[in-house]
PDB file of C-alpha atoms and ligand atoms in Angstrom:
ATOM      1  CA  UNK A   1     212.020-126.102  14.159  1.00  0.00           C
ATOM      2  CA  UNK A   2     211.727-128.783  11.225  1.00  0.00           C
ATOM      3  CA  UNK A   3     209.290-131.576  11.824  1.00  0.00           C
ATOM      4  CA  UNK A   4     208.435-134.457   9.662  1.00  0.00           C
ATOM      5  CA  UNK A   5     206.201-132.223   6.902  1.00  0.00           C
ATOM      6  CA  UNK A   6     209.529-129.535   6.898  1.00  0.00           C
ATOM      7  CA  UNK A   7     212.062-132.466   6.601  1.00  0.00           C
ATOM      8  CA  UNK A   8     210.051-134.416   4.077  1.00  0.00           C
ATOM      9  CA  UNK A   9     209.229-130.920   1.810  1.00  0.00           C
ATOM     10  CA  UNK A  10     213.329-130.504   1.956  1.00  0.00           C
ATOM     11  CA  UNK A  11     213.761-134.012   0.501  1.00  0.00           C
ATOM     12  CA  UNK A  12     211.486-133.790  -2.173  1.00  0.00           C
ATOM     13  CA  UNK A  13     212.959-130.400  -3.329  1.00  0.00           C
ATOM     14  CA  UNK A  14     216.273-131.849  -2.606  1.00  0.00           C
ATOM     15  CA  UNK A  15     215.863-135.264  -4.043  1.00  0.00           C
ATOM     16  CA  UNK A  16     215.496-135.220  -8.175  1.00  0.00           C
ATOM     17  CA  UNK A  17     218.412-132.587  -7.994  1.00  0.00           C
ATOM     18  CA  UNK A  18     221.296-134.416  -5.734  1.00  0.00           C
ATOM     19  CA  UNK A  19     220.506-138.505  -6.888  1.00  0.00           C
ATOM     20  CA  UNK A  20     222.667-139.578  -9.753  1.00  0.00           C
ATOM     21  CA  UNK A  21     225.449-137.068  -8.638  1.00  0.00           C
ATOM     22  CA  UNK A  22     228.661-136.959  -7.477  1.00  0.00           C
ATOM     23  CA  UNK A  23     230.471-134.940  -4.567  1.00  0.00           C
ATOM     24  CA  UNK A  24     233.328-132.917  -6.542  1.00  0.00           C
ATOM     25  CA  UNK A  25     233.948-130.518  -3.400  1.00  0.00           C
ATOM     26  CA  UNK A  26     233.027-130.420   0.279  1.00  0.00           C
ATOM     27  CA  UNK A  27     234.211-128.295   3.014  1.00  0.00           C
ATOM     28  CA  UNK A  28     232.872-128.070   6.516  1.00  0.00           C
ATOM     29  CA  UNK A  29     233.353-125.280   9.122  1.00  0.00           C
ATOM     30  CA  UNK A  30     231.905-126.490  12.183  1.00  0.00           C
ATOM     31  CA  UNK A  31     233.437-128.950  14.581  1.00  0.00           C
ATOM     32  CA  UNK A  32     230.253-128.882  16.175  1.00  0.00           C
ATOM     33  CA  UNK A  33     228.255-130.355  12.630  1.00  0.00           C
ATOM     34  CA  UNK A  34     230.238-133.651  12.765  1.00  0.00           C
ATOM     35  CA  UNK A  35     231.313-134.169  16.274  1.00  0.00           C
ATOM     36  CA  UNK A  36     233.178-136.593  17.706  1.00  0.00           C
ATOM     37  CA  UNK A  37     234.486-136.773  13.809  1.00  0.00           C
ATOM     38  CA  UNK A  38     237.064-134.084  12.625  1.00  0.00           C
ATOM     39  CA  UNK A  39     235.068-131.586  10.116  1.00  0.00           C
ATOM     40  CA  UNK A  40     237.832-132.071   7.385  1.00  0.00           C
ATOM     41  CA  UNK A  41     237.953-136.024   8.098  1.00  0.00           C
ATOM     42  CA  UNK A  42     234.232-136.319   7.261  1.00  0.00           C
ATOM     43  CA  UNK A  43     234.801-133.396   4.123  1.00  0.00           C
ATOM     44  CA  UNK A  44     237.554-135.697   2.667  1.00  0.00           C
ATOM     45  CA  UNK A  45     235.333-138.954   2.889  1.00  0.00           C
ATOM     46  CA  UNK A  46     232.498-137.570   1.033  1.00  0.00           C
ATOM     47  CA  UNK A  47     234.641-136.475  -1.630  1.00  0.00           C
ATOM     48  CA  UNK A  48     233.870-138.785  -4.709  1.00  0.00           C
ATOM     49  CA  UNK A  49     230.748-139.976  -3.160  1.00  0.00           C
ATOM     50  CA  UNK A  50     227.776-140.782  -5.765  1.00  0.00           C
ATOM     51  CA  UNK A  51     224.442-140.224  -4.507  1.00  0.00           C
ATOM     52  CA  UNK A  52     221.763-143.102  -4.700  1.00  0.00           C
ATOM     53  CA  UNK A  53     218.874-141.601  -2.890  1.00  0.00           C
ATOM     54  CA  UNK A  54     217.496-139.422  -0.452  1.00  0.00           C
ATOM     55  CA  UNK A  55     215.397-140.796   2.344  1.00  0.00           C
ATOM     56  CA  UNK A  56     213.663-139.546   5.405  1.00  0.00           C
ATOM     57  CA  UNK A  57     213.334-141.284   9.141  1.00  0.00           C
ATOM     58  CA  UNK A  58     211.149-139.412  11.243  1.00  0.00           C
ATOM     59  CA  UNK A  59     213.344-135.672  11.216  1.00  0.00           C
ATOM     60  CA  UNK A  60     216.309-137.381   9.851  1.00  0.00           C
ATOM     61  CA  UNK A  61     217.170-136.717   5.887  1.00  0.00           C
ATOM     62  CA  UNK A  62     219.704-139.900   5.114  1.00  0.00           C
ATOM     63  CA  UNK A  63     221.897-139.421   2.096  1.00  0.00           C
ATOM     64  CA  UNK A  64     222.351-143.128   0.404  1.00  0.00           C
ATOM     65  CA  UNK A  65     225.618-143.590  -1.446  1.00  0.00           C
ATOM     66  CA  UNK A  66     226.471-145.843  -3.739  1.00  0.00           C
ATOM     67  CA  UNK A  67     229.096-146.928  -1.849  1.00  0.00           C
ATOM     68  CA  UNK A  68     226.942-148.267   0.826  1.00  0.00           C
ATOM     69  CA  UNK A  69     227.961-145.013   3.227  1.00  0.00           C
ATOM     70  CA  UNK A  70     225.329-142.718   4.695  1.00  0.00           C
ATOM     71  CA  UNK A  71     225.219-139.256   5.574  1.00  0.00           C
ATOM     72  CA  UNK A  72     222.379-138.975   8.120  1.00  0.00           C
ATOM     73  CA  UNK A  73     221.825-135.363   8.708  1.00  0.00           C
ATOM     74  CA  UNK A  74     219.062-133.881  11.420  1.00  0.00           C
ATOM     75  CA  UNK A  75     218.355-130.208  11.130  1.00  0.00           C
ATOM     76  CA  UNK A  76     217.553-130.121  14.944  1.00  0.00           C
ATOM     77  CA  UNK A  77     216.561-125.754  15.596  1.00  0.00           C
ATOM     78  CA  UNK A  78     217.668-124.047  12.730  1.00  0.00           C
ATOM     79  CA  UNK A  79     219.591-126.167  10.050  1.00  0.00           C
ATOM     80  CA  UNK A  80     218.394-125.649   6.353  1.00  0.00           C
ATOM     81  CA  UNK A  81     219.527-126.403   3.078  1.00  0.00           C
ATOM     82  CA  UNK A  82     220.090-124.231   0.035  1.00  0.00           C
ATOM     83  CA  UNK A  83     220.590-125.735  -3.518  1.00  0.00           C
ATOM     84  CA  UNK A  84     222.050-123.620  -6.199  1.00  0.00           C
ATOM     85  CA  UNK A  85     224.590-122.962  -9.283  1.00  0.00           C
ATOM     86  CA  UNK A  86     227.752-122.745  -7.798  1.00  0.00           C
ATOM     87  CA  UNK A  87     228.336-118.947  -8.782  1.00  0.00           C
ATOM     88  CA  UNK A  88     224.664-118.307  -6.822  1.00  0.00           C
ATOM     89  CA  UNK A  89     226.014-119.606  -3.873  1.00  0.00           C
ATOM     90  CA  UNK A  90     224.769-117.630  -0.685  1.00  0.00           C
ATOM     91  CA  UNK A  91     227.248-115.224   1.011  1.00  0.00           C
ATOM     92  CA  UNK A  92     225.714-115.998   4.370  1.00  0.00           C
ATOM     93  CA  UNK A  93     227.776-115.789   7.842  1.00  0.00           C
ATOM     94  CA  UNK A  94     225.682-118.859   9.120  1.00  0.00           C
ATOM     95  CA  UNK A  95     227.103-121.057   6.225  1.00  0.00           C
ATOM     96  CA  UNK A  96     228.339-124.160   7.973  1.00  0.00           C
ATOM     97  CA  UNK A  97     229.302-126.610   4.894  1.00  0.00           C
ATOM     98  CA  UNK A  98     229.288-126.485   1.180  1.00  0.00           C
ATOM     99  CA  UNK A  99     228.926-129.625  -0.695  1.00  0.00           C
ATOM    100  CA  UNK A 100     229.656-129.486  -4.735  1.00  0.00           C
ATOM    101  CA  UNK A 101     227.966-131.414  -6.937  1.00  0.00           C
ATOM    102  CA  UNK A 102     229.544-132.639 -10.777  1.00  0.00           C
ATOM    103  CA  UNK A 103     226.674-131.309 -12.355  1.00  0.00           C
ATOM    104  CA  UNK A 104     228.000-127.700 -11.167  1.00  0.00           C
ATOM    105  CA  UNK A 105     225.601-126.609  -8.372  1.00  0.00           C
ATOM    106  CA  UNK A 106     226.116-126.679  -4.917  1.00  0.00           C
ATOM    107  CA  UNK A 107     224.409-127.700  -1.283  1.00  0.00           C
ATOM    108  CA  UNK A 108     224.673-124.949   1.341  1.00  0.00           C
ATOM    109  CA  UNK A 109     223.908-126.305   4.975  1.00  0.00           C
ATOM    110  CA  UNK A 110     222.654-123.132   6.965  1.00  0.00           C
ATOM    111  CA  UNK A 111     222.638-123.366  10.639  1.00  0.00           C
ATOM    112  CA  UNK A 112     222.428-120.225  13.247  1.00  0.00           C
ATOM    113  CA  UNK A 113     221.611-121.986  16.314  1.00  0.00           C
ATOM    114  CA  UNK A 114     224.529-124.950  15.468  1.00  0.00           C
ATOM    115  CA  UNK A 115     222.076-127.554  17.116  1.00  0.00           C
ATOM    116  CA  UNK A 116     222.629-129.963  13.731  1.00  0.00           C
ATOM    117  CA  UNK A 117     224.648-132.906  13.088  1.00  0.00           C
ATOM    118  CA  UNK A 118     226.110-134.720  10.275  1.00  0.00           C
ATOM    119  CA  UNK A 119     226.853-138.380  10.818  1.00  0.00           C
ATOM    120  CA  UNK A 120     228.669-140.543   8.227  1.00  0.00           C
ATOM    121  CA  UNK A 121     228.240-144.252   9.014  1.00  0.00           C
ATOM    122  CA  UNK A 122     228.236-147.179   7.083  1.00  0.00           C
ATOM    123  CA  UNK A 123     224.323-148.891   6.333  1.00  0.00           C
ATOM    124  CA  UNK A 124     224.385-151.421   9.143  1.00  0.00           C
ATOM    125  CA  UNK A 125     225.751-148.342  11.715  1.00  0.00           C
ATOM    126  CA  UNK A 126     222.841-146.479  10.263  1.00  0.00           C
ATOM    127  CA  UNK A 127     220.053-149.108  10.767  1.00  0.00           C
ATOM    128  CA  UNK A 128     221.236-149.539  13.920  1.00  0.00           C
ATOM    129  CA  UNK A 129     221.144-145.553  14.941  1.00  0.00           C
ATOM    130  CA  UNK A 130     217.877-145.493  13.579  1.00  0.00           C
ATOM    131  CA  UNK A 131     216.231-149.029  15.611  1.00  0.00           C
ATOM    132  CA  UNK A 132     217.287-147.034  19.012  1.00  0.00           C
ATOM    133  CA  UNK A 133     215.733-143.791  18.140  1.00  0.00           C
ATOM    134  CA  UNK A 134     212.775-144.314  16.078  1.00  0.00           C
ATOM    135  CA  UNK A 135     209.097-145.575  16.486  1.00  0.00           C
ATOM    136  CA  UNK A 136     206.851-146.353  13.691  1.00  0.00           C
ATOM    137  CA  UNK A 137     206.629-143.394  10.423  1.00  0.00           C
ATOM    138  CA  UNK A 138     203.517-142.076  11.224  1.00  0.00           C
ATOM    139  CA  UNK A 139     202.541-142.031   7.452  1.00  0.00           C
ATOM    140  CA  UNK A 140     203.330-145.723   6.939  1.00  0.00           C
ATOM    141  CA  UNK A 141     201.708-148.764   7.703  1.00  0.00           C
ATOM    142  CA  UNK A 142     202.864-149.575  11.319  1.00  0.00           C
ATOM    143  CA  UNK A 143     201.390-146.522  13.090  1.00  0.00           C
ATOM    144  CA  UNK A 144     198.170-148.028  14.050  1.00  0.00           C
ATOM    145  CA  UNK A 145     195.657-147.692  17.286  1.00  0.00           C
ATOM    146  CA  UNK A 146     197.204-150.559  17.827  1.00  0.00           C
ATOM    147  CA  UNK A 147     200.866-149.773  18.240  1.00  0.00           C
ATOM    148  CA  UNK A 148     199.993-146.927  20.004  1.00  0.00           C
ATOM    149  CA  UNK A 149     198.050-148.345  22.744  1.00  0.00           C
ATOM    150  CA  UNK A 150     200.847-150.991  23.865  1.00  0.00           C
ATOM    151  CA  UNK A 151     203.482-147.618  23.449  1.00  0.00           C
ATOM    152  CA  UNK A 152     200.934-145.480  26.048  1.00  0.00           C
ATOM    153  CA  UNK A 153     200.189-148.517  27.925  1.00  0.00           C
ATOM    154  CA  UNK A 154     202.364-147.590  30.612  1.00  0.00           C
ATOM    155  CA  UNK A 155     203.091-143.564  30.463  1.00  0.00           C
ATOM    156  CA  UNK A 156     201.778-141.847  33.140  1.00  0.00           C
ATOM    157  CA  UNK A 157     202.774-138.757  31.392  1.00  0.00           C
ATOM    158  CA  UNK A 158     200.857-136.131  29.173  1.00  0.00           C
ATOM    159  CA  UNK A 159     200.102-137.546  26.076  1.00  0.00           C
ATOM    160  CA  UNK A 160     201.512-134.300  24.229  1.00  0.00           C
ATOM    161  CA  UNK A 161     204.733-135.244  26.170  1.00  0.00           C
ATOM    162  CA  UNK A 162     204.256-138.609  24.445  1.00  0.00           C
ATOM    163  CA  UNK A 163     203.994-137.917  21.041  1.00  0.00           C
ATOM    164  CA  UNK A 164     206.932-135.629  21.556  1.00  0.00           C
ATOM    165  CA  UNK A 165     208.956-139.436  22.140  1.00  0.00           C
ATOM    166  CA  UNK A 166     210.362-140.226  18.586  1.00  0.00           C
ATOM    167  CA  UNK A 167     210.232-143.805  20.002  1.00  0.00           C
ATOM    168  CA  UNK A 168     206.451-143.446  19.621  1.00  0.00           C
ATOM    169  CA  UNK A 169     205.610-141.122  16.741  1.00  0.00           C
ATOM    170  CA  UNK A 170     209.255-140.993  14.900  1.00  0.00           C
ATOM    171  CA  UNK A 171     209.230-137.285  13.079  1.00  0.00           C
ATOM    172  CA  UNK A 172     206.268-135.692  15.537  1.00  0.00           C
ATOM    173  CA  UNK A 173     207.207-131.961  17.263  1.00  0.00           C
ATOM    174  CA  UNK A 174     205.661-129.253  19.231  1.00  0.00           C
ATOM    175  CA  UNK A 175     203.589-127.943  16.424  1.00  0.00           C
ATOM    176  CA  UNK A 176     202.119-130.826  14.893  1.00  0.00           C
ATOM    177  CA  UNK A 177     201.399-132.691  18.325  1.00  0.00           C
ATOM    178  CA  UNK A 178     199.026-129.472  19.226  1.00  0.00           C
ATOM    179  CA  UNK A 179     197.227-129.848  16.067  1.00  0.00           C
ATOM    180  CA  UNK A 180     196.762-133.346  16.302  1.00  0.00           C
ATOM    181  CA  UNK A 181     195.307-133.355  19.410  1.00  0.00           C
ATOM    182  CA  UNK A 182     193.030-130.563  18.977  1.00  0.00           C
ATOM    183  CA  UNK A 183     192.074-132.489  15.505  1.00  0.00           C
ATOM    184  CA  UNK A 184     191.174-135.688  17.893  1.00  0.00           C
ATOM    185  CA  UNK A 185     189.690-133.594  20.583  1.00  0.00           C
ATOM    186  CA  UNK A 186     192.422-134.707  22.971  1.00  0.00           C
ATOM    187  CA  UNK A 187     193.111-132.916  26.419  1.00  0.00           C
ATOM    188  CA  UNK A 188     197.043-132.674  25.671  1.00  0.00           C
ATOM    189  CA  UNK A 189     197.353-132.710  29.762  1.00  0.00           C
ATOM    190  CA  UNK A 190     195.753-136.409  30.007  1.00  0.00           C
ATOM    191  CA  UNK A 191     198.216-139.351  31.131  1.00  0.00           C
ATOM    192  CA  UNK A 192     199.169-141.145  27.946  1.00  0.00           C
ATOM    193  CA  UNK A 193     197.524-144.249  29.266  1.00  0.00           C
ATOM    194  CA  UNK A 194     194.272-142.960  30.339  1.00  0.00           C
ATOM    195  CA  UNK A 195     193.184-142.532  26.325  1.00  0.00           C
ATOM    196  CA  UNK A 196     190.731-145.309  25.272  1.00  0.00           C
ATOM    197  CA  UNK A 197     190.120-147.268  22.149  1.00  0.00           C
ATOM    198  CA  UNK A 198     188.077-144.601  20.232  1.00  0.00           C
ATOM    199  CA  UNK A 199     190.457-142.035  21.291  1.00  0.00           C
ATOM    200  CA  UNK A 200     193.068-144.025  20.220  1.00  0.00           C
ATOM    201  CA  UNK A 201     191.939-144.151  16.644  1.00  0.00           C
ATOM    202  CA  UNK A 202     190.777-140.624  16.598  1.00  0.00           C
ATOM    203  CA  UNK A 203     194.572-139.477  17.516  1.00  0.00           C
ATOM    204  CA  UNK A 204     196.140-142.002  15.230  1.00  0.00           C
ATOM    205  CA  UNK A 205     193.559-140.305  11.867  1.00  0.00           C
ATOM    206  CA  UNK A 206     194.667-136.975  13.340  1.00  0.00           C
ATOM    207  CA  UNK A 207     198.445-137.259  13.316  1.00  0.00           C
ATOM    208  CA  UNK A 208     198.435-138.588   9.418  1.00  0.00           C
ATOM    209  CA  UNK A 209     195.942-135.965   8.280  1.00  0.00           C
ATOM    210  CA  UNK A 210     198.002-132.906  10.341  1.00  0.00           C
ATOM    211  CA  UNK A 211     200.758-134.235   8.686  1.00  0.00           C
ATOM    212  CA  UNK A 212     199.533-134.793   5.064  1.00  0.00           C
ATOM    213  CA  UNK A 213     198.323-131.334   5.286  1.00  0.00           C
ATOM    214  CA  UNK A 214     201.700-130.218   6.657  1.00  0.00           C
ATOM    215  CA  UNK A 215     203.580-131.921   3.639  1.00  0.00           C
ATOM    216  CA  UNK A 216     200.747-130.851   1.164  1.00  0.00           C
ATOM    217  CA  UNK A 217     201.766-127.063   2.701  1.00  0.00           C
ATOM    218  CA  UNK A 218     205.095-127.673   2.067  1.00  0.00           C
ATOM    219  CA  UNK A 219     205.742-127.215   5.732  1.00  0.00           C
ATOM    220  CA  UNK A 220     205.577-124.132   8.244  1.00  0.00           C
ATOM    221  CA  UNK A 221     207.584-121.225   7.921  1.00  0.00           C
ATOM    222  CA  UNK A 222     208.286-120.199  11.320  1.00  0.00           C
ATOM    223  CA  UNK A 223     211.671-118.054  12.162  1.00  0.00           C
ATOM    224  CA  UNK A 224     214.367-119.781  10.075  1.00  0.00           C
ATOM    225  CA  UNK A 225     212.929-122.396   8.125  1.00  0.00           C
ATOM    226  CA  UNK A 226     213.366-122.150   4.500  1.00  0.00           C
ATOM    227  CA  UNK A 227     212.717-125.273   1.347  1.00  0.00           C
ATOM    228  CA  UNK A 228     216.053-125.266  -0.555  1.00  0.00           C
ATOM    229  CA  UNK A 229     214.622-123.252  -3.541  1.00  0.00           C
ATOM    230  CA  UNK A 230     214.382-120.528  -0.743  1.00  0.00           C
ATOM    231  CA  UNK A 231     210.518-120.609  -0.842  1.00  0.00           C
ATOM    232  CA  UNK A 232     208.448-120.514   2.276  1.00  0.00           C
ATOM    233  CA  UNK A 233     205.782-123.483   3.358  1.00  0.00           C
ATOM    234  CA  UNK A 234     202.030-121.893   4.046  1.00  0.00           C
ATOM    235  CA  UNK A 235     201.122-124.401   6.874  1.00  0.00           C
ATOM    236  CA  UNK A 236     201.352-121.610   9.787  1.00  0.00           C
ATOM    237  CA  UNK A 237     198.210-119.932   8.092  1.00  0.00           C
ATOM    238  CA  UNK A 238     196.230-123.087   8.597  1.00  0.00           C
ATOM    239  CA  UNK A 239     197.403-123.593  11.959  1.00  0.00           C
ATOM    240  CA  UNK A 240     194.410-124.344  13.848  1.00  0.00           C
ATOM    241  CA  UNK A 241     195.422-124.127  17.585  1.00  0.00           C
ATOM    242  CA  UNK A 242     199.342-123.729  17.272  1.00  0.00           C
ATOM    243  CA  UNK A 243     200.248-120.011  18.479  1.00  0.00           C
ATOM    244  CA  UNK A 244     197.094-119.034  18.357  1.00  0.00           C
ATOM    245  CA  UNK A 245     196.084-118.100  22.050  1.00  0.00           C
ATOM    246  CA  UNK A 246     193.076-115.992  22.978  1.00  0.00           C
ATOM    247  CA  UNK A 247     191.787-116.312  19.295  1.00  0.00           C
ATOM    248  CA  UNK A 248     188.603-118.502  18.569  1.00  0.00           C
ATOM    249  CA  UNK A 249     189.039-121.830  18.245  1.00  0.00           C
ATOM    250  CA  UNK A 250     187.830-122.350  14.382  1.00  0.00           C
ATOM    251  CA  UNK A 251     185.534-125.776  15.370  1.00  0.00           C
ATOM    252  CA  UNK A 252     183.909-123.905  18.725  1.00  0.00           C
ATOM    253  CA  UNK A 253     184.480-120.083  19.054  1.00  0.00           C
ATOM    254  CA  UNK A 254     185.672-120.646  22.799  1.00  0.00           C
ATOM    255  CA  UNK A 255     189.152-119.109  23.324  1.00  0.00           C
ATOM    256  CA  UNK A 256     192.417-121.029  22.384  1.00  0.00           C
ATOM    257  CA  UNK A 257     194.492-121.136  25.457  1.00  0.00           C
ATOM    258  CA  UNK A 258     198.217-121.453  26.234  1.00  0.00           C
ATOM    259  CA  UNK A 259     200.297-123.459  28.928  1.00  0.00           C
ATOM    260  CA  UNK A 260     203.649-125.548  29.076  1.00  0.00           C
ATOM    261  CA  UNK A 261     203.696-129.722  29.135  1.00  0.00           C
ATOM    262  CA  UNK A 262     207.204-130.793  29.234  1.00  0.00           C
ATOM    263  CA  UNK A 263     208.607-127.359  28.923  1.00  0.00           C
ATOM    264  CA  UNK A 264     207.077-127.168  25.813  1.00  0.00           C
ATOM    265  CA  UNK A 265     204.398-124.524  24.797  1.00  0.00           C
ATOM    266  CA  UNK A 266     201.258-125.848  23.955  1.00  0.00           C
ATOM    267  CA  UNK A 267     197.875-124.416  22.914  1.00  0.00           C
ATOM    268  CA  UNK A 268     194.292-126.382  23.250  1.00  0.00           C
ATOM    269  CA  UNK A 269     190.596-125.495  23.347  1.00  0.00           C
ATOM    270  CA  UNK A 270     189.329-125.946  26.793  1.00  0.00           C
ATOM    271  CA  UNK A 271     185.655-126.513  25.273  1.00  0.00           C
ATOM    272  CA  UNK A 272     186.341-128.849  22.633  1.00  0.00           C
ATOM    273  CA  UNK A 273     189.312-130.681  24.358  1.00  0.00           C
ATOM    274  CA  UNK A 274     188.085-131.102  28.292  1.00  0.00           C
ATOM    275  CA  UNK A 275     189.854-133.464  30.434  1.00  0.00           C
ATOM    276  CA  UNK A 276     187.145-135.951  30.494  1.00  0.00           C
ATOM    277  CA  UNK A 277     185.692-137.046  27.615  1.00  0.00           C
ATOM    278  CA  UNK A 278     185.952-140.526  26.279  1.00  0.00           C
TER     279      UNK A 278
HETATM  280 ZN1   ZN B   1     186.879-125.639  20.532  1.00  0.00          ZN
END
């Protein structure tokens, strides 16, 4: 599943390749990709399109135009790009669009699962989208102690079900939440709003360096994931907690144990991250 380090390695790869060009071609084979828009309706639009830039939000990867459109696109399980020359283009059953570029290469969205979405929307649609959906980037300047204790304040729950809320960490998932927590020595069972001050700060230096390391990494390879070049990340062999139950935990030696918080997996040391400890 692509978090923030996954999305952001895709734009990079993506980015000096797709700006400055336009859309020659597009065809889309999945209702479900652009739902409640028609698959051809949203094909025809981006026809002619020029791209401006590539940004991130959190796990979304918004195409600028230089028309003023967007296409915001969120990967959600399994979705992946591919770029290549047009005659290299994958011959892949899980193929769900095919965007061609004037410069003769093409995009290839990849999705098994069919959990992603393409949205075209115009920039104050998109800003919009974004305001209802998405906290603070945890690599820029408003994720602070700060911001987090008035966002905690209140939640009774787990604070790994917390920074699951893209309203709080915009871009955090499963696997970086467990490795942020063990990096701040964080009980991921303990109500949000029990954390104090120090903790607060220790969480806050652990979520940027997890994910500066993640991005560094070039992201996790884990089941489908793949960086448009086709080349795996190497963050999963410096996982330090994440699927890694019964092993030693690399700062104590104590066993690395498993359990669920919010349906999700999630692994912690029980030495190094008690319940209590302030
Ligand atoms: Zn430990």
């Amino acid at each position: 599943v692509p978090e923030l380090p996954e999305v952001e390695t895709i734009r990079r790869q993506l980015e000096p390749l797709v700006v400055g060009r336009r859309i020659v071609q597009a065809s889309i084979d999945d209702p479900r990709l652009t739902a409640p828009e028609s698959p051809g309706t949203v094909a025809h639009r981006l026809v002619g399109e020029r791209i401006a830039a590539l940004d991130r939000h959190g796990k979304y990867l918004d195409v600028v135009f230089e028309s003023g459109n967007h296409l915001l696109v969120h990967l959600r399980m399994t979705g992946s790009f591919r770029h290549t020359r047009r005659s290299e283009s994958p011959d892949d059953p899980y193929t769900r669009a095919v965007v061609s570029l004037d410069d003769g290469s093409d995009v290839t969205y990849r999705d098994v699962r069919r959990f992603g979405t393409w949205k075209l929307m115009g920039s104050e649609e998109v800003t919009r989208y974004l305001g209802a959906r998405l906290g603070p980037e945890p690599l820029g300047g408003g994720f602070t102690a700060g911001w987090l204790a008035a966002a905690l304040a209140r939640r009774r729950a787990a604070v790994k079900a917390a920074l699951l809320d893209q309203r709080i960490v915009a871009g955090m998932g499963n696997i970086y939440a467990d490795e942020a927590l063990w990096s701040a020595r964080i009980n991921p069972l303990r109500p949000a709003s029990s954390l104090s001050r120090e903790e607060l700060l220790r969480l806050v230096r652990a979520v940027r360096s997890v994910l500066r390391r993640g991005v560094a990494r070039q992201g996790a390879t884990l089941r489908d994931y793949r960086a448009p070049d086709g080349a795996s990340g190497s963050m999963q062999d410096a996982f330090r907690v994440y699927g890694r139950e019964g092993q030693p935990c690399p700062r104590c030696g104590a066993a690395i144990v498993h359990t669920v918080v919010a349906g999700r997996g999630t692994h912690y040391c029980p030495a190094c991250q008690p319940w209590s400890l302030a």
